[in-house]
PDB file of C-alpha atoms in Angstrom:
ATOM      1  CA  UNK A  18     -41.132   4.537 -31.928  1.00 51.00           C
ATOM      2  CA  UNK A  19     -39.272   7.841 -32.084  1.00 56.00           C
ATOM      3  CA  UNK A  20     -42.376   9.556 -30.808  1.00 53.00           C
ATOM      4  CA  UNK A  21     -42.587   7.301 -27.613  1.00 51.00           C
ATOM      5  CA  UNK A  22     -39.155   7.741 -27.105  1.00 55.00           C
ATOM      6  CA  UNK A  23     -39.039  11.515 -27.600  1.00 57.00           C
ATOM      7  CA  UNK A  24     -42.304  11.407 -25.199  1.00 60.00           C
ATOM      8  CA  UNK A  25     -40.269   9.574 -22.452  1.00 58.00           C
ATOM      9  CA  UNK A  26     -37.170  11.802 -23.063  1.00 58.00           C
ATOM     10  CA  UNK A  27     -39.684  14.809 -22.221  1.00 61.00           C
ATOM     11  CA  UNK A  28     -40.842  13.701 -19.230  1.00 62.00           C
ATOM     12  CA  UNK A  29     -37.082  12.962 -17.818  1.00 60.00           C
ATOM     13  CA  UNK A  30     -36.442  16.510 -18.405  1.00 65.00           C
ATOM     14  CA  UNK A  31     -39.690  17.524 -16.630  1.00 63.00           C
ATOM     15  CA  UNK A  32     -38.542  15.190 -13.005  1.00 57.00           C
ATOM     16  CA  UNK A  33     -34.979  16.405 -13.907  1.00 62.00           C
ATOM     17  CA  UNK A  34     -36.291  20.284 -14.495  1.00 62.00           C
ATOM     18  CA  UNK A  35     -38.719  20.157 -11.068  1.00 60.00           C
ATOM     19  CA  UNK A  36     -36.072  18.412  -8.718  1.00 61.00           C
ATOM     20  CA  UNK A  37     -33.792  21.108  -9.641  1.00 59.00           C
ATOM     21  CA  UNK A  38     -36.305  23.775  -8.842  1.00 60.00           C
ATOM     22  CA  UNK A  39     -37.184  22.409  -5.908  1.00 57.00           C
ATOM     23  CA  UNK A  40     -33.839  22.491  -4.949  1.00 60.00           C
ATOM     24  CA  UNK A  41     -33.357  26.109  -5.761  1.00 61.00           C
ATOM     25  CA  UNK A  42     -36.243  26.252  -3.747  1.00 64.00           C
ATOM     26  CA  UNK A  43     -34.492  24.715  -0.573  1.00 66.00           C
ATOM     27  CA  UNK A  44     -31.034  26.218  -1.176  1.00 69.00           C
ATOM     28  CA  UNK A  45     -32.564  29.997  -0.961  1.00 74.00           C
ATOM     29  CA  UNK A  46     -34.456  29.304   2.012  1.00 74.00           C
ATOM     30  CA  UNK A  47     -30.764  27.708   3.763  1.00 72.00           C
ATOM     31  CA  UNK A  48     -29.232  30.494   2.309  1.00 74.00           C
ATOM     32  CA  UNK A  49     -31.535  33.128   3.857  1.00 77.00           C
ATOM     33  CA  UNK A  50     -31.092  31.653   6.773  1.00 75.00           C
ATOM     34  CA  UNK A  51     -27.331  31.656   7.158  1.00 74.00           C
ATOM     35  CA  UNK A  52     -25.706  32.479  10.366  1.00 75.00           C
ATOM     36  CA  UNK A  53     -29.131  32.435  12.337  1.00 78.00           C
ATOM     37  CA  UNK A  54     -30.580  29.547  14.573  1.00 78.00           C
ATOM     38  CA  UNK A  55     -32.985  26.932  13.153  1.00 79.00           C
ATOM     39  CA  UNK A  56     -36.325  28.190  14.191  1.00 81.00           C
ATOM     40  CA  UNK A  57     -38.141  26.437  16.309  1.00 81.00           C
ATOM     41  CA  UNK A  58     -41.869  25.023  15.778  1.00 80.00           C
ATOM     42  CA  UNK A  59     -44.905  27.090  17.075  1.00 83.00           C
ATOM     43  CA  UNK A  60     -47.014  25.841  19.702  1.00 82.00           C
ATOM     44  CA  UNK A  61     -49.972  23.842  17.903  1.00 83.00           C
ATOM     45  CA  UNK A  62     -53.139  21.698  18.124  1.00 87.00           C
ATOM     46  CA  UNK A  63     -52.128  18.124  17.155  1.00 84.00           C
ATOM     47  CA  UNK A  64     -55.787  17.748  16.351  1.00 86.00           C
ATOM     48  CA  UNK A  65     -55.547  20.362  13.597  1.00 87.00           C
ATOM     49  CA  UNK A  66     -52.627  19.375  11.841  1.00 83.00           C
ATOM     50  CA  UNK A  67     -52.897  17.538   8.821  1.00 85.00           C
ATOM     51  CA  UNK A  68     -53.444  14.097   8.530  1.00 85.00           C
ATOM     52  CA  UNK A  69     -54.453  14.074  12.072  1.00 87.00           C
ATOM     53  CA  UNK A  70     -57.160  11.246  12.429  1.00 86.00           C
ATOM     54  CA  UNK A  71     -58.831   9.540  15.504  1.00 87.00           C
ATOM     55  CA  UNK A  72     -57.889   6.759  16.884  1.00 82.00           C
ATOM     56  CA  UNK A  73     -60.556   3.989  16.299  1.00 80.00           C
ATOM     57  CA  UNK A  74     -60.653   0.565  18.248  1.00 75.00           C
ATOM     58  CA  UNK A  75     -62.961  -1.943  18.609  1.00 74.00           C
ATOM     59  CA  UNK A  76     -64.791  -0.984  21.825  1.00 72.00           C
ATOM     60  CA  UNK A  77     -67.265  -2.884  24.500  1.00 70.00           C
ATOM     61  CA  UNK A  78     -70.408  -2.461  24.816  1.00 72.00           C
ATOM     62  CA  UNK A  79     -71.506   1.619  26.792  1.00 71.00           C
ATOM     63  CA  UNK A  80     -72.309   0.912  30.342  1.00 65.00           C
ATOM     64  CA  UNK A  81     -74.677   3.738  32.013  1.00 70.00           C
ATOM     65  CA  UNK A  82     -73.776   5.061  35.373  1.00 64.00           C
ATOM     66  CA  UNK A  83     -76.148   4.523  37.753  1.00 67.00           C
ATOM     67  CA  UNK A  84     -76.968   7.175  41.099  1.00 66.00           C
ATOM     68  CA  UNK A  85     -77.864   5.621  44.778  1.00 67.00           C
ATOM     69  CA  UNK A  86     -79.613   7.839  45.838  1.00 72.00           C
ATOM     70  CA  UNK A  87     -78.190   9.831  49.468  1.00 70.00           C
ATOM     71  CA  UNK A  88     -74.863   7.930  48.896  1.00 68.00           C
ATOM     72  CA  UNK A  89     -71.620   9.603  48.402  1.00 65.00           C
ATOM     73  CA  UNK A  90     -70.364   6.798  45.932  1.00 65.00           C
ATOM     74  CA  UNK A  91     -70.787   6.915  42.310  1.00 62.00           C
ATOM     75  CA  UNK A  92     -71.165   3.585  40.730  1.00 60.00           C
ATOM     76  CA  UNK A  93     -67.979   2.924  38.924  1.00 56.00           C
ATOM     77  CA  UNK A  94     -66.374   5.537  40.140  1.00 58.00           C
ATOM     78  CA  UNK A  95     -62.195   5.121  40.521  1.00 54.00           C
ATOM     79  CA  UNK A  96     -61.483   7.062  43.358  1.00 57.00           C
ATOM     80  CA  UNK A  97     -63.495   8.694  46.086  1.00 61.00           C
ATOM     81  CA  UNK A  98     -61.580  12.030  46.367  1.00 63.00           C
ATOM     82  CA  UNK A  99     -60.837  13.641  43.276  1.00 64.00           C
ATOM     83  CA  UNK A 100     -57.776  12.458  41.723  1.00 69.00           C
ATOM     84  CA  UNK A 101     -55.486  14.810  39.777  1.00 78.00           C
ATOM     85  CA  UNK A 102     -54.246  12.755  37.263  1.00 85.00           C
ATOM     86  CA  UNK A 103     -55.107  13.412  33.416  1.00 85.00           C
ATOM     87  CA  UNK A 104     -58.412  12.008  32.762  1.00 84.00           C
ATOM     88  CA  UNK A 105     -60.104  14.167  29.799  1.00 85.00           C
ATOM     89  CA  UNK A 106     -59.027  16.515  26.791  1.00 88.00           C
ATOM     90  CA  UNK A 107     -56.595  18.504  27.463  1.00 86.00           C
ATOM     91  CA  UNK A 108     -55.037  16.941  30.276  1.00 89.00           C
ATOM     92  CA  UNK A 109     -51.374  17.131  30.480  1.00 91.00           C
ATOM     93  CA  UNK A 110     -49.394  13.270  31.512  1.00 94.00           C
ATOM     94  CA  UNK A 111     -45.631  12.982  32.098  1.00 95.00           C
ATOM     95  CA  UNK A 112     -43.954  10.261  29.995  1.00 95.00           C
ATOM     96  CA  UNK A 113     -41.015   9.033  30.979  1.00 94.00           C
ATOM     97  CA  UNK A 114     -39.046   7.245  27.872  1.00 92.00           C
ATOM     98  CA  UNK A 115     -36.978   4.584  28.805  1.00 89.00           C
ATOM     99  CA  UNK A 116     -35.999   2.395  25.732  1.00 85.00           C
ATOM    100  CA  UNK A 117     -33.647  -0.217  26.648  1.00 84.00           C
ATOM    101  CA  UNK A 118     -33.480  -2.141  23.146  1.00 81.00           C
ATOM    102  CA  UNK A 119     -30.705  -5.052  23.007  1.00 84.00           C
ATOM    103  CA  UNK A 120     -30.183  -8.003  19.976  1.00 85.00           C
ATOM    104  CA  UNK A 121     -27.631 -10.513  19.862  1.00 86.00           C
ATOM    105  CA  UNK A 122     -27.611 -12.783  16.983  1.00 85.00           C
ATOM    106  CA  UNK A 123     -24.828 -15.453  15.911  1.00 87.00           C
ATOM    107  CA  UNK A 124     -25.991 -17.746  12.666  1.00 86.00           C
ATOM    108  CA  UNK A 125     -23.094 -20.026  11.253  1.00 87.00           C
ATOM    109  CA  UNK A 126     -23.301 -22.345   8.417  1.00 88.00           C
ATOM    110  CA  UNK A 127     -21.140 -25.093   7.177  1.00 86.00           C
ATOM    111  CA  UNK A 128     -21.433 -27.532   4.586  1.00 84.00           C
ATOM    112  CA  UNK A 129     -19.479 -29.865   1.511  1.00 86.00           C
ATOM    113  CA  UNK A 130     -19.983 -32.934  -0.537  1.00 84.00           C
ATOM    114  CA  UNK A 131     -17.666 -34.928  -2.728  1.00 83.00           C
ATOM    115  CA  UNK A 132     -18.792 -37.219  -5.298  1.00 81.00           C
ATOM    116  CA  UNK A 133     -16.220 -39.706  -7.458  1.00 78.00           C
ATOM    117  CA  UNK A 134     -17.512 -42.176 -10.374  1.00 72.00           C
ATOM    118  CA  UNK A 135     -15.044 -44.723 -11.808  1.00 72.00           C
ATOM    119  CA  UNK A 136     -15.931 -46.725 -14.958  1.00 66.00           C
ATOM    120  CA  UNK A 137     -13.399 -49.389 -16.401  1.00 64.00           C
ATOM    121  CA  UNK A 138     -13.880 -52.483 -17.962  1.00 61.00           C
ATOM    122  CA  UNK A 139     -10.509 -54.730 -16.146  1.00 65.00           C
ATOM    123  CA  UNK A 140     -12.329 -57.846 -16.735  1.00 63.00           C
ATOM    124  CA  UNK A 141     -14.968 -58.718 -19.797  1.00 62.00           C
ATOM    125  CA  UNK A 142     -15.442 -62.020 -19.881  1.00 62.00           C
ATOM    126  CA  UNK A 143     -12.340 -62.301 -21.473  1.00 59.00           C
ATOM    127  CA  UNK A 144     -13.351 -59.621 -24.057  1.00 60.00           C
ATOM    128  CA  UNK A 145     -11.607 -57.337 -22.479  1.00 60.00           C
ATOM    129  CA  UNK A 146      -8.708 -56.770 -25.170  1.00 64.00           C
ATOM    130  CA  UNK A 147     -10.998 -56.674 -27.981  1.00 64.00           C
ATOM    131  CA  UNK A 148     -12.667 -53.640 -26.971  1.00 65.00           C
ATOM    132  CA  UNK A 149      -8.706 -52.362 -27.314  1.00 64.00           C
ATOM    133  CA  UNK A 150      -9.771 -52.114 -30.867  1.00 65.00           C
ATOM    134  CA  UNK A 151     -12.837 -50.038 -30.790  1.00 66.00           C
ATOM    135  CA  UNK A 152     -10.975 -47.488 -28.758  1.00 67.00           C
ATOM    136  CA  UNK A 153      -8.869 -44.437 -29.985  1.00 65.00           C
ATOM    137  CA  UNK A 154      -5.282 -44.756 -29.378  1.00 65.00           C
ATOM    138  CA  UNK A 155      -3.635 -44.729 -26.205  1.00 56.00           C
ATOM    139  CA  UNK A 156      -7.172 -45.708 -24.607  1.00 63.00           C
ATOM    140  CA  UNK A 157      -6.962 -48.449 -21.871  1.00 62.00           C
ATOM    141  CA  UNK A 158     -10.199 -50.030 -21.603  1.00 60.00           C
ATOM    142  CA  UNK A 159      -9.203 -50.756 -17.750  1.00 60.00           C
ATOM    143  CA  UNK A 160     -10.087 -46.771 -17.422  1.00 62.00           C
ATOM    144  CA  UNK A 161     -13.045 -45.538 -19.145  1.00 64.00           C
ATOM    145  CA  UNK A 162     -14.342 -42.557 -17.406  1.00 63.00           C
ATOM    146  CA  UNK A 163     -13.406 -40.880 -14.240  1.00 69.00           C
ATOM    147  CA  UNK A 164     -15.655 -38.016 -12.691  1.00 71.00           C
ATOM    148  CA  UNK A 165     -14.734 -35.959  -9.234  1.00 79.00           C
ATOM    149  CA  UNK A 166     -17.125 -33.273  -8.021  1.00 81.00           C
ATOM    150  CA  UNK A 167     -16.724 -31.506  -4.573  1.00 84.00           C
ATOM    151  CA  UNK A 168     -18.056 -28.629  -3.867  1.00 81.00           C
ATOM    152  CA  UNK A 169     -18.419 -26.864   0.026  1.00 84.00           C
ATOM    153  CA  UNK A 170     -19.670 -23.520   1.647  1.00 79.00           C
ATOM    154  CA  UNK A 171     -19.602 -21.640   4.833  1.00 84.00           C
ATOM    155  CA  UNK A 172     -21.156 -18.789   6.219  1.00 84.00           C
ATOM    156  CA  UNK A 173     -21.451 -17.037   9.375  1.00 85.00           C
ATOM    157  CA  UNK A 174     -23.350 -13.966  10.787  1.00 84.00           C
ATOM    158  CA  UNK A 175     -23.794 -11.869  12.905  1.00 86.00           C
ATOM    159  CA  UNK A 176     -25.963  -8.611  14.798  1.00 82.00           C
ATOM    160  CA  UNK A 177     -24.756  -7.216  17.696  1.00 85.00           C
ATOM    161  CA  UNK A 178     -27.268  -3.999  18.538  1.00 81.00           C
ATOM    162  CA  UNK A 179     -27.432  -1.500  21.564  1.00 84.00           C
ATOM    163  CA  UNK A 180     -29.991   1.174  21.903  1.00 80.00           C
ATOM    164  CA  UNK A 181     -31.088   3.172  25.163  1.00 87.00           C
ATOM    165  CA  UNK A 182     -33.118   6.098  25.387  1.00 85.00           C
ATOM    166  CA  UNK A 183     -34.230   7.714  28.500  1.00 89.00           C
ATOM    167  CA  UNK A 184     -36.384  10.791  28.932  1.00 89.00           C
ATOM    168  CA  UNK A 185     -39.186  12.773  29.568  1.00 92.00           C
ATOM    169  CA  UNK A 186     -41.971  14.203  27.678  1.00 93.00           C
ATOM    170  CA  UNK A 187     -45.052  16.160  28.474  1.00 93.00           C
ATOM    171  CA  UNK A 188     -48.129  14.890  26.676  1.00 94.00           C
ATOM    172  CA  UNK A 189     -51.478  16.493  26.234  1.00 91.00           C
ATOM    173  CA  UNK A 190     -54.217  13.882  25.737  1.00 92.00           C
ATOM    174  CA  UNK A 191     -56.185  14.459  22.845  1.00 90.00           C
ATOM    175  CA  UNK A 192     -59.103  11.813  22.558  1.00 90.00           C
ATOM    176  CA  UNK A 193     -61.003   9.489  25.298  1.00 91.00           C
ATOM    177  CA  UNK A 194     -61.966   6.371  23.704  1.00 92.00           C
ATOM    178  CA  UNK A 195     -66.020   4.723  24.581  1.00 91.00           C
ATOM    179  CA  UNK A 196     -63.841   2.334  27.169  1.00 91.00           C
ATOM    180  CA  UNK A 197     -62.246   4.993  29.027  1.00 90.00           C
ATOM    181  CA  UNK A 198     -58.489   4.678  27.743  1.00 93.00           C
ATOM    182  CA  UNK A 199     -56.859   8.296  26.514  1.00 94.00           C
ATOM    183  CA  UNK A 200     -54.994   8.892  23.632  1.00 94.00           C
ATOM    184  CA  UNK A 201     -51.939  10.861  24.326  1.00 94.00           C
ATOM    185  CA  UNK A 202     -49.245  12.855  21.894  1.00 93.00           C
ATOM    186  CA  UNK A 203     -46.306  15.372  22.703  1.00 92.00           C
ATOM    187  CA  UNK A 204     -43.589  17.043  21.328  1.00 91.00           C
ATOM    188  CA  UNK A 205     -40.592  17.998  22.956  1.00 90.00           C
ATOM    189  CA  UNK A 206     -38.397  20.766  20.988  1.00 91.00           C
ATOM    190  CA  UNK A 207     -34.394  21.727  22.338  1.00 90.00           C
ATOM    191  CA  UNK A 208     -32.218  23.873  20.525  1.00 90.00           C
ATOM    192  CA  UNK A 209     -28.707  24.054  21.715  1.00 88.00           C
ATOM    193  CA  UNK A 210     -26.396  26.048  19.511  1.00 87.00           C
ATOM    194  CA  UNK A 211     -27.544  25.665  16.033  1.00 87.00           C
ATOM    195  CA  UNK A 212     -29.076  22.158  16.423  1.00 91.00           C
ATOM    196  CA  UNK A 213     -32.805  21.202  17.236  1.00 91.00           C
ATOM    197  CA  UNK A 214     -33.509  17.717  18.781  1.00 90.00           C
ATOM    198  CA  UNK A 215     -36.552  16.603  18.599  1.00 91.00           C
ATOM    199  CA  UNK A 216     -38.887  14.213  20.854  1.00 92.00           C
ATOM    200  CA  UNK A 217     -42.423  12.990  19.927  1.00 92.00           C
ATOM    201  CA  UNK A 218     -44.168  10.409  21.891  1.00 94.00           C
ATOM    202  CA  UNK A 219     -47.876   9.240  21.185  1.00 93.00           C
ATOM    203  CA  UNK A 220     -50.157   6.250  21.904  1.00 94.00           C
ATOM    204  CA  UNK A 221     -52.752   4.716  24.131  1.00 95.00           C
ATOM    205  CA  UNK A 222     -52.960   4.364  27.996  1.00 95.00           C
ATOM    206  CA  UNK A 223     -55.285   3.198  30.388  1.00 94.00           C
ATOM    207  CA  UNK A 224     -55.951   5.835  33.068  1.00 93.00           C
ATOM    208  CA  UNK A 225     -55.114   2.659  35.727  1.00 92.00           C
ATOM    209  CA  UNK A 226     -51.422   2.554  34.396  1.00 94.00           C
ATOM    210  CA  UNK A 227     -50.709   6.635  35.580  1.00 94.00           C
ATOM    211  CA  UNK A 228     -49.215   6.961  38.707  1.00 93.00           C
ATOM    212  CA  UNK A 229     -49.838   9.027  41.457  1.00 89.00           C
ATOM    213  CA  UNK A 230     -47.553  12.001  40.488  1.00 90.00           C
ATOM    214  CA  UNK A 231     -49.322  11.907  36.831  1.00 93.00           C
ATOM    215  CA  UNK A 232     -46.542  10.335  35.310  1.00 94.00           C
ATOM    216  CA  UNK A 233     -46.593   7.068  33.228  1.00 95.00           C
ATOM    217  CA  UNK A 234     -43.937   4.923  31.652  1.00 94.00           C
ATOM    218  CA  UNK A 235     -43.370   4.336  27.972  1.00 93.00           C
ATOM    219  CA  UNK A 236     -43.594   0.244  28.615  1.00 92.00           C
ATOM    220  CA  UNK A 237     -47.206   0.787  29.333  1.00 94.00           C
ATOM    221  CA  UNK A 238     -48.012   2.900  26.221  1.00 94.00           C
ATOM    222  CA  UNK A 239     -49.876   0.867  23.182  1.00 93.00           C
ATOM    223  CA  UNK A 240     -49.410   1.915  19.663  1.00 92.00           C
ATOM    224  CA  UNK A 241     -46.472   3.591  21.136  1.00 92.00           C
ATOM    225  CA  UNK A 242     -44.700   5.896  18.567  1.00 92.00           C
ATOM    226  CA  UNK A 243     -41.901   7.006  19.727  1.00 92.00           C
ATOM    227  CA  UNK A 244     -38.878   9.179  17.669  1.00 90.00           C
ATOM    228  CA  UNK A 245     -36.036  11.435  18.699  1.00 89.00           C
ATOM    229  CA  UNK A 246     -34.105  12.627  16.063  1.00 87.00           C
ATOM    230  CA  UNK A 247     -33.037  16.355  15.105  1.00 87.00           C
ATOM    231  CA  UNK A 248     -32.399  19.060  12.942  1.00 87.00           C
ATOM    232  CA  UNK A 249     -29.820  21.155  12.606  1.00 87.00           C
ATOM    233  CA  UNK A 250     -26.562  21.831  11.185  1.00 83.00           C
ATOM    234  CA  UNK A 251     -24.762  18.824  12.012  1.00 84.00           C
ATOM    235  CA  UNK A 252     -27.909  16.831  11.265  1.00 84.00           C
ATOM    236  CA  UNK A 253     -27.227  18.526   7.621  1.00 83.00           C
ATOM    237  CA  UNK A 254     -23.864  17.556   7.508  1.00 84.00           C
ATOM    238  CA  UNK A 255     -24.442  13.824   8.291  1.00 83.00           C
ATOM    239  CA  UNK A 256     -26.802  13.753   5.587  1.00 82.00           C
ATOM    240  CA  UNK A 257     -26.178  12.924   2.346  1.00 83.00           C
ATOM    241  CA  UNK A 258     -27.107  15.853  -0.865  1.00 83.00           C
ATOM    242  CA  UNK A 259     -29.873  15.870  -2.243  1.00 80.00           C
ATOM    243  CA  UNK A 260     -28.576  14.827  -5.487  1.00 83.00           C
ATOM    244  CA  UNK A 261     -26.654  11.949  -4.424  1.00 84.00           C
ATOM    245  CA  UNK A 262     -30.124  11.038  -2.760  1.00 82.00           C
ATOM    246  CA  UNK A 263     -31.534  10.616  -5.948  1.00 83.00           C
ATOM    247  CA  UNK A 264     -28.971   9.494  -7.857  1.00 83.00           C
ATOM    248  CA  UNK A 265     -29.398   6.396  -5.355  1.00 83.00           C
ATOM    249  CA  UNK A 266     -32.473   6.184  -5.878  1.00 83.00           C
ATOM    250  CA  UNK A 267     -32.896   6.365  -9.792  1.00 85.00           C
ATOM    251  CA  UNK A 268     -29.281   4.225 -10.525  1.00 81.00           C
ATOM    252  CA  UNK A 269     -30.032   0.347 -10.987  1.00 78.00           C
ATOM    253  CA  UNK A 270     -26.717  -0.654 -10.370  1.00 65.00           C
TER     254      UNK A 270
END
């Protein structure tokens, strides 16, 4: 028993030991970087960052294009000039993010009960002062047992939410699926003082949906990820530390 417990008091120092180190780790890199701009990101291939992985859907059946001959038209072609808009790898597509997200919720509940017994014995078939005798004293057979019960609860609630988010995002498409629809992701960095915010948009769109100044809207996105957030000094200082973090975590109560 004291072996298991010394075992289990080993490994809390270990977590304890390596969260602290990794926290001198962080707190030497924020120091070094005192006084100087949060740097931003380099210009990447989403395709060869890690945990990148294709998008897989189920998908018809291939359908072979098919030539007439001395005829300008291309069976299944989509336009007859060339269109500009981003059809292949590599393609850029203007998203414009408009997130317009609204909840209004009102939930109220009321109830209560009351339940009363009375048991006497007024009348006995005339018995009813002999059983005087069989009682302790100062017991009127007229009022055996009395029982009250009420009980009652109420509650109410309530969510009242607001959210709007409008912007634009250039995205580079990085996959064309076997039906034709393009897989799309982009990253939008601005720094303004000392804080970085931070736009990423990816999904799927069909090539129909893009408009005619290559520009598409987020409503028409599937698998849409969206996320704006930032980094940053006052990002830091809205956060809580590290430790309390895990304290949070770890504390059961």
């Amino acid at each position: 028993m004291t072996a298991l417990k010394l075992s289990g008091a080993l490994k809390l120092s270990g977590v304890l030991v390596l969260g602290a180190v990794l926290g001198a780790c962080g707190a030497a890199d924020r120091l070094a970087n005192v006084g100087q701009a949060p740097v931003l990101s380099p210009i990447e291939d989403p395709t060869a960052t890690k945990g990148y992985k294709p998008v897989q859907m189920p998908m018809p059946q291939m359908e072979h294009a098919s030539f007439a001959p001395n005829s300008l038209w291309r069976t299944g072609s989509r336009a007859f000039f060339k269109d500009q808009r981003a059809r292949q790898v590599g393609d850029l597509v203007t998203v414009k993010v408009k997130v317009t997200d609204r909840a209004q919720l009102n939930n109220s509940t009321k109830r209560s009960r009351k339940n009363g017994e009375d048991v006497g014995a007024d009348n006995a078939f005339g018995f009813e002062n002999k059983l005087d005798k069989f009682l302790p004293d100062g017991a009127s057979s007229g009022s055996l047992l009395k029982l009250d019960s009420a009980a009652s609860s109420e509650g109410a609630g309530s969510v009242n939410r607001s959210e709007t988010l409008t912007t634009s995002v250039a995205a580079v498409v990085t996959q064309t699926l076997p039906n034709g629809n393009l897989v799309i992701e982009g990253k939008q960095e601005i720094r303004v003082n000392f804080e970085v915010r931070e736009l990423i948009v990816a999904g799927v769109i069909r090539p129909e949906d893009i408009e005619s100044d290559n520009t598409i809207d987020s409503a028409k996105i599937a698998q849409a990820r969206i996320a704006y957030g930032g980094r940053g000094q006052i990002t830091d200082v809205q956060q809580p530390r590290y430790g309390q973090q895990v304290m949070d975590i770890l504390l059961p109560f």
